[in-house]
Short mmCIF file of C-alpha atoms in Angstrom, two decimals:
data_model
loop_
_atom_site.label_atom_id
_atom_site.label_comp_id
_atom_site.label_asym_id
_atom_site.label_seq_id
_atom_site.Cartn_x
_atom_site.Cartn_y
_atom_site.Cartn_z
CA MET A 1 -17.72 10.95 10.88
CA THR A 2 -14.06 10.65 12.48
CA SER A 3 -12.61 12.24 15.61
CA ILE A 4 -9.17 13.88 14.78
CA GLY A 5 -7.02 15.49 17.29
CA ILE A 6 -4.79 18.40 16.01
CA LEU A 7 -1.78 19.14 18.25
CA GLY A 8 -1.11 22.65 17.78
CA ALA A 9 -3.64 25.67 17.40
CA GLY A 10 -1.61 28.11 15.34
CA ARG A 11 -2.22 28.94 11.68
CA VAL A 12 -1.85 25.36 10.22
CA GLY A 13 -3.54 23.80 12.98
CA THR A 14 -6.84 25.88 13.20
CA ASN A 15 -7.04 26.24 9.01
CA LEU A 16 -6.68 22.05 9.18
CA ALA A 17 -9.36 22.38 12.05
CA ASP A 18 -12.47 24.45 9.99
CA LYS A 19 -12.09 22.66 6.87
CA LEU A 20 -12.03 19.47 8.43
CA ALA A 21 -14.87 20.27 10.65
CA ALA A 22 -16.47 21.90 7.76
CA THR A 23 -16.62 18.20 6.18
CA GLY A 24 -18.28 16.51 9.21
CA HIS A 25 -15.21 15.18 11.25
CA HIS A 26 -15.08 16.03 15.33
CA VAL A 27 -11.88 17.78 15.84
CA THR A 28 -10.42 18.95 18.80
CA LEU A 29 -7.68 20.91 19.01
CA GLY A 30 -5.06 20.37 21.43
CA LEU A 31 -3.59 23.16 23.24
CA ARG A 32 -0.22 23.36 25.24
CA ASN A 33 -1.50 25.69 27.95
CA PRO A 34 -5.48 25.61 27.92
CA GLU A 35 -5.84 27.32 31.02
CA LYS A 36 -3.82 30.53 29.79
CA GLU A 37 -4.92 30.00 25.77
CA THR A 38 -8.35 31.09 25.02
CA ALA A 39 -10.61 29.32 22.63
CA THR A 40 -10.13 32.50 19.94
CA PRO A 41 -8.21 30.76 17.20
CA ALA A 42 -11.19 28.81 15.81
CA GLU A 43 -13.91 30.98 17.25
CA GLY A 44 -17.11 30.76 15.19
CA THR A 45 -16.34 27.79 13.60
CA GLY A 46 -19.33 25.69 15.18
CA PRO A 47 -19.74 23.00 17.37
CA ARG A 48 -17.69 20.25 16.09
CA ILE A 49 -14.81 21.86 17.21
CA SER A 50 -13.56 21.93 20.67
CA PHE A 51 -10.73 22.20 22.85
CA ALA A 52 -8.14 20.22 25.22
CA ASP A 53 -4.92 19.80 26.38
CA GLN A 54 -2.58 18.25 24.11
CA ARG A 55 -2.33 14.55 26.31
CA THR A 56 -5.95 14.71 26.48
CA THR A 57 -6.55 15.28 22.65
CA ALA A 58 -4.45 12.65 21.61
CA ARG A 59 -5.99 10.16 23.75
CA THR A 60 -9.53 10.74 22.74
CA ALA A 61 -8.92 11.23 18.75
CA ASP A 62 -9.07 8.34 16.42
CA ILE A 63 -6.73 10.26 14.40
CA VAL A 64 -3.96 12.77 15.23
CA ILE A 65 -2.11 15.38 13.28
CA ASN A 66 1.10 16.89 14.56
CA ALA A 67 1.30 20.47 13.73
CA THR A 68 3.50 21.58 16.80
CA PRO A 69 7.01 22.96 15.93
CA GLY A 70 9.19 20.66 13.65
CA ASP A 71 12.06 21.47 15.76
CA SER A 72 10.22 20.56 19.26
CA ALA A 73 7.83 17.92 17.92
CA LEU A 74 9.91 14.84 18.57
CA ASP A 75 10.29 15.60 22.10
CA ARG A 76 6.61 16.89 22.83
CA LEU A 77 5.19 13.59 20.84
CA THR A 78 7.62 10.98 22.24
CA ASP A 79 6.00 12.31 25.83
CA LEU A 80 2.46 11.19 24.25
CA ARG A 81 3.72 7.60 23.25
CA ALA A 82 0.96 5.81 25.62
CA GLU A 83 -1.86 8.39 24.25
CA LEU A 84 -0.72 7.60 20.77
CA ALA A 85 -0.47 3.98 20.83
CA GLY A 86 -2.47 2.56 18.01
CA LYS A 87 -3.23 5.54 16.17
CA ILE A 88 -2.63 7.36 13.28
CA LEU A 89 -0.03 10.10 13.41
CA VAL A 90 -0.31 12.28 10.47
CA ASP A 91 2.82 14.60 10.42
CA VAL A 92 2.55 17.78 8.58
CA SER A 93 5.40 19.82 9.81
CA ASN A 94 8.86 20.04 8.62
CA ALA A 95 12.04 19.94 11.32
CA THR A 96 14.37 22.91 10.63
CA ARG A 97 16.52 25.44 12.67
CA ASP A 98 15.30 29.01 11.94
CA ALA A 99 17.63 31.26 9.98
CA ASP A 100 18.71 34.95 11.22
CA ASP A 101 15.36 35.97 9.27
CA GLY A 102 13.15 33.59 11.26
CA LEU A 103 12.43 31.62 7.92
CA PRO A 104 13.04 28.24 7.69
CA GLY A 105 16.97 27.62 7.94
CA GLU A 106 19.27 24.00 8.41
CA LEU A 107 17.16 20.50 8.71
CA CYS A 108 17.36 19.23 12.06
CA TYR A 109 18.05 15.56 10.70
CA PRO A 110 19.88 15.53 7.81
CA GLY A 111 20.42 11.98 6.39
CA SER A 112 16.90 11.16 8.02
CA SER A 113 13.79 12.63 8.81
CA LEU A 114 11.34 13.88 11.55
CA ALA A 115 8.99 11.15 10.49
CA GLU A 116 11.34 8.63 10.40
CA GLN A 117 12.60 9.76 14.09
CA LEU A 118 8.91 9.52 15.33
CA GLN A 119 7.98 6.30 13.98
CA ALA A 120 11.38 4.87 15.19
CA ALA A 121 9.99 6.98 18.85
CA LEU A 122 6.56 5.50 18.53
CA PRO A 123 6.64 1.93 17.56
CA ASP A 124 3.08 1.37 18.32
CA THR A 125 2.38 4.68 15.95
CA ARG A 126 1.23 4.67 12.32
CA VAL A 127 3.07 7.79 11.06
CA VAL A 128 1.79 9.03 8.03
CA LYS A 129 4.17 11.97 6.39
CA THR A 130 2.27 14.64 4.38
CA LEU A 131 1.15 18.05 3.48
CA ASN A 132 4.24 19.36 4.76
CA THR A 133 5.83 20.87 0.78
CA MET A 134 2.85 23.48 0.68
CA LEU A 135 1.90 27.34 2.54
CA PHE A 136 -0.65 26.51 4.90
CA MET A 137 -3.29 27.82 3.25
CA VAL A 138 -2.82 25.87 0.14
CA MET A 139 -3.30 22.62 2.71
CA THR A 140 -7.16 22.87 2.29
CA ALA A 141 -7.53 24.66 -0.83
CA PRO A 142 -5.26 22.86 -3.32
CA GLU A 143 -7.66 24.08 -6.21
CA THR A 144 -7.06 27.72 -5.87
CA LEU A 145 -3.52 27.57 -7.65
CA ALA A 146 -3.62 27.97 -11.47
CA THR A 147 -1.33 24.49 -11.63
CA PRO A 148 -2.73 21.27 -10.38
CA PRO A 149 -0.61 20.79 -6.89
CA THR A 150 1.08 17.56 -5.85
CA VAL A 151 0.59 16.35 -2.14
CA TYR A 152 3.04 13.83 -1.10
CA VAL A 153 2.12 10.76 1.12
CA SER A 154 4.85 8.55 3.10
CA GLY A 155 4.42 5.84 5.39
CA ASN A 156 4.63 2.54 6.62
CA ASP A 157 1.06 0.69 6.84
CA ALA A 158 -0.81 0.72 3.83
CA HIS A 159 -3.99 1.05 5.53
CA ALA A 160 -2.98 4.26 7.34
CA LYS A 161 -2.21 5.94 4.17
CA LYS A 162 -5.48 4.68 3.04
CA THR A 163 -7.44 6.29 5.25
CA VAL A 164 -5.13 9.91 5.48
CA THR A 165 -6.01 9.59 1.43
CA GLY A 166 -9.52 9.95 2.17
CA LEU A 167 -8.90 13.09 4.76
CA LEU A 168 -7.05 14.79 1.92
CA GLY A 169 -9.28 14.14 -0.78
CA ASP A 170 -12.09 16.24 2.27
CA LEU A 171 -9.31 18.72 2.32
CA GLY A 172 -10.18 19.33 -1.65
CA TRP A 173 -7.20 17.28 -2.81
CA GLN A 174 -7.92 15.31 -6.02
CA PRO A 175 -7.06 11.33 -6.64
CA ALA A 176 -4.62 12.73 -9.26
CA TRP A 177 -2.49 15.44 -7.35
CA ILE A 178 -2.09 12.43 -4.38
CA GLU A 179 1.43 11.24 -4.63
CA ASP A 180 2.37 7.80 -2.80
CA LEU A 181 6.00 7.70 -2.51
CA GLY A 182 6.18 4.78 -0.20
CA ASP A 183 7.35 4.03 3.40
CA ILE A 184 8.11 6.47 5.68
CA THR A 185 12.11 6.55 4.65
CA THR A 186 10.54 8.46 1.61
CA ALA A 187 9.46 11.74 3.97
CA ARG A 188 13.45 12.59 4.02
CA ALA A 189 13.05 13.55 0.39
CA THR A 190 10.07 15.67 0.92
CA GLU A 191 11.32 17.34 4.22
CA ALA A 192 14.32 18.19 2.35
CA LEU A 193 12.16 20.27 0.04
CA ILE A 194 11.69 22.82 2.53
CA LEU A 195 14.89 23.97 1.71
CA VAL A 196 14.03 25.26 -1.33
CA VAL A 197 10.82 27.76 0.77
CA PRO A 198 12.91 30.36 2.17
CA HIS A 199 14.20 31.29 -0.79
CA ILE A 200 10.82 31.20 -2.99
CA LEU A 201 9.50 33.55 0.39
CA ARG A 202 12.48 36.28 0.45
CA ARG A 203 11.46 36.57 -3.05
CA HIS A 204 7.41 36.59 -3.53
CA GLY A 205 6.44 36.53 0.09
CA PHE A 206 3.43 34.67 0.97
CA GLU A 207 2.06 33.95 -1.64
CA PRO A 208 0.48 30.49 -1.74
CA PHE A 209 2.01 27.78 -3.40
CA ALA A 210 3.18 24.00 -3.56
CA VAL A 211 6.44 22.18 -4.50
CA SER A 212 4.86 20.07 -7.22
CA LEU A 213 5.36 17.28 -9.88
CA ALA A 214 4.83 18.43 -13.71
CA ARG A 215 3.80 15.78 -15.97
#
């Protein structure tokens, strides 16, 4: 059992929490304002899910998952530098500015990536980028797609990527579906794939999909 802290209790965060808790991990959902927010997002998911403020969540977890909005994640996580020191930080977000219809628009870090910015701002943290090229429901149920999907992994630390690959297995990802792209600079490629997503959503709505390799 691993202690996993998830920053962000929206659809992405609670979806990941449910599945990881079901596979035996102890999960803490980090809330921005725990005194104002309730525990309803994951209500009924069992005793392995608890709630705390984001600073406590980052400090007490073995592995931290960033499921907060990508356009504000850098400032938020930089403020948690001390709590994240020595930890694996799994970044699943995309940093974009919203278009007029609320869907992802332009990249916040063109020519770079949120993952690279996080690694530079958090030198004592091992950042791994993954799960950011699909709708949130596919993150925990990849087997439901008609075509075998791909999940990409980027990071500088080989041991951290191996640990995260194990978590992906717990989420249902088969080894053949996991593509290790290399160091953290490769995250700029997968983060750029978000640019195709709003066009797909406008045409097909929120039907589950992943941006995958076909071999």
